[in-house]
C-alpha positions as CSV (number, residue, x, y, z in Angstrom):
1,X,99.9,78.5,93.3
2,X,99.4,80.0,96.6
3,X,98.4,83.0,97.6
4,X,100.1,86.4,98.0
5,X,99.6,86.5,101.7
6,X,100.8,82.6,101.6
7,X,103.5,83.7,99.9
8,X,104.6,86.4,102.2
9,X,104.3,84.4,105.0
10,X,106.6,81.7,104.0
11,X,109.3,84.4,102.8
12,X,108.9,86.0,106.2
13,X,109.8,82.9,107.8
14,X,112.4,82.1,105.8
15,X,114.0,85.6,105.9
16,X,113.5,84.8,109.8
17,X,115.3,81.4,109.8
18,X,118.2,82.8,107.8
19,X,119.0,86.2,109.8
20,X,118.4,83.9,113.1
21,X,121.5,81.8,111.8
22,X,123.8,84.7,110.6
23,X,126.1,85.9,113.4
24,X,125.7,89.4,114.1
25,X,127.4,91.5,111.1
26,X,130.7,93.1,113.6
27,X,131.5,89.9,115.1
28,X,131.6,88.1,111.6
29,X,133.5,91.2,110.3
30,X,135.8,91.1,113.0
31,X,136.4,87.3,113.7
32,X,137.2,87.4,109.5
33,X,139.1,90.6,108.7
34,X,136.0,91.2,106.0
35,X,133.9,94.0,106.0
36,X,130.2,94.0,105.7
37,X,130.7,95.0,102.0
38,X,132.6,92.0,101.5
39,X,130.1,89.8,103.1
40,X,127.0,90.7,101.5
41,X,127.3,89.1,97.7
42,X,127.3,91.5,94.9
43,X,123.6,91.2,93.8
44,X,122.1,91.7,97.0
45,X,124.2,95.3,97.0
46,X,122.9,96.1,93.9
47,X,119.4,95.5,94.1
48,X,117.5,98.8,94.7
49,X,115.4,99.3,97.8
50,X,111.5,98.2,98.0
51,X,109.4,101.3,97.6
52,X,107.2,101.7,100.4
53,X,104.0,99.9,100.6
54,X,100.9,102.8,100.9
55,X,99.5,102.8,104.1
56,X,96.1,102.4,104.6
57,X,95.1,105.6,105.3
58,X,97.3,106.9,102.3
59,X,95.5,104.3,99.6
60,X,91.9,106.1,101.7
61,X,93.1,109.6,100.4
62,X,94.4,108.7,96.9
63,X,91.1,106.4,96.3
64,X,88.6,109.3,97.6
65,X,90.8,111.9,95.3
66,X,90.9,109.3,92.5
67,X,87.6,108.8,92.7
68,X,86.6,112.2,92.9
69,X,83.7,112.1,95.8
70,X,81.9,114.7,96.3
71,X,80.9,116.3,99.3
72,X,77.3,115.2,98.7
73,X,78.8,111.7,98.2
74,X,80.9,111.8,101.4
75,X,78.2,109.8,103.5
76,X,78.0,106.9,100.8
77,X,82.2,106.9,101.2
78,X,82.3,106.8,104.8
79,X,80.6,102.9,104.3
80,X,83.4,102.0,101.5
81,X,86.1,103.2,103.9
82,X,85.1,101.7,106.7
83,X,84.8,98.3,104.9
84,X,88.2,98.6,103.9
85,X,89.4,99.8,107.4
86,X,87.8,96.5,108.7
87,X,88.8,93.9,106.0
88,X,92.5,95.6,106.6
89,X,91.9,95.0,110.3
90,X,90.7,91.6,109.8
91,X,93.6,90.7,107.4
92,X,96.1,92.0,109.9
93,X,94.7,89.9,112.6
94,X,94.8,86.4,110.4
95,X,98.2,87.1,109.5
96,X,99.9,87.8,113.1
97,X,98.0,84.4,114.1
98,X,99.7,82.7,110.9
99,X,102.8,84.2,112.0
100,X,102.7,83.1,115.4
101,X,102.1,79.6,114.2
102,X,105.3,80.0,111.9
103,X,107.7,78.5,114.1
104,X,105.7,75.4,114.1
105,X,106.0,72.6,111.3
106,X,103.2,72.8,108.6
107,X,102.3,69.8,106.5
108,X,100.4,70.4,103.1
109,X,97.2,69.9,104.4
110,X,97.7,73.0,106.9
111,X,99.6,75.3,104.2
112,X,96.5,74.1,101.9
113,X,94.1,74.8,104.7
114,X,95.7,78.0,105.4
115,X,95.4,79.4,102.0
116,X,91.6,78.3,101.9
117,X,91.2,80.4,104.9
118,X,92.7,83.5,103.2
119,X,90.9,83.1,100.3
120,X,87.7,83.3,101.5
121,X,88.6,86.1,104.0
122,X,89.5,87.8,100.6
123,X,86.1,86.9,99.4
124,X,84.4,88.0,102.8
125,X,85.8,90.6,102.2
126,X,85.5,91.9,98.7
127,X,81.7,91.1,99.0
128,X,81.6,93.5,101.8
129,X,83.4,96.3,99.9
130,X,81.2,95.0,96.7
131,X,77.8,95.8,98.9
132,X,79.2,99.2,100.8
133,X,80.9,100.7,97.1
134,X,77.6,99.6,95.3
135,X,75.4,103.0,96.9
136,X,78.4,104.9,96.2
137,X,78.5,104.1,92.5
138,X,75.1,103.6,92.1
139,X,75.1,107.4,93.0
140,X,77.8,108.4,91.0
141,X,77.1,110.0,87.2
142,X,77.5,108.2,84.3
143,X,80.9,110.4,83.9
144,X,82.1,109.6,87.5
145,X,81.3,106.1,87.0
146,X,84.1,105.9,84.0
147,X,86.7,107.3,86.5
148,X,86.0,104.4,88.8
149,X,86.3,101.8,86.4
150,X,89.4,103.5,85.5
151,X,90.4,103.4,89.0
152,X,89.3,99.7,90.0
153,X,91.0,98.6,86.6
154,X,94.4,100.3,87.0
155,X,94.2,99.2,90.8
156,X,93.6,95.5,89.9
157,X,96.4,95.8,87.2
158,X,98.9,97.0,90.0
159,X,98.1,94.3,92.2
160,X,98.9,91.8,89.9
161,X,101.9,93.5,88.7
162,X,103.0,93.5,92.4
163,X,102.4,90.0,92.8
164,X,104.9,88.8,89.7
């Protein structure tokens, strides 16, 4: 199965490919006597908006709140936070080159190639956040400690909730 980033490539390109061969909406409307109602089928109408994805800075706040630093903790955070800040940089960066490769034909080799490459970014990265968050919780009290396992728990569960 490929990988979520994989995945949201290949629906970005093909969301691409499509709108790139509908007219524009007022010329169909007009050259057919429909209305943009008319043309959009039924389920697309009905299906409810995406919520917002959490912007980085947002998911910084709600993970320092969740995880209840203190202000004595706030120099073993500053690490975490710039770990993610960078893996969220590097990620970024890996998928505007993937994207600017999307016009051009993939074979499975590449599109296997390409997920390897993600995947180990992902590891890069996790082992950087996995050294960084280790001073933090290594500082934390057994009580605090809880809460983040909490935290990391219900974070993982969303992710893959996300990803069905």
């Amino acid at each position: 199965m490929k990988n979520p980033i994989a995945r949201a490539l290949a629906r970005a390109v093909v969301l691409g490919a499509t709108l790139a061969a509908v007219p524009a909406g007022p010329l169909q409307a007009q050259s057919t006597g429909l209305t943009v109602t008319q043309l959009v089928p039924p389920a697309v109408q009905a299906t409810p908006p995406r919520p917002k994805r959490e912007t980085l800075d947002a998911r910084l706040v709600r993970l320092h709140a969740d995880l209840q630093i203190t202000p004595a903790q706030q120099p073993l955070w500053e690490p975490v936070a710039r770990t993610l800040r960078a893996n969220a940089a590097d990620l970024e960066k890996r998928v505007a080159a993937k994207r600017a490769q999307g016009a051009q034909y993939l074979t499975a080799l590449d599109d296997l190639k390409n997920d390897r490459d993600f995947a180990k970014a992902h590891l890069d990265g996790l082992d950087d956040l996995t050294a960084s968050f280790k001073a933090l919780y290594d500082a934390m009290p057994d009580a605090q400690k809880r809460v983040a396992d909490k935290v990391f728990g219900n974070f993982n569960s969303q992710r893959g909730a996300a990803r069905s």
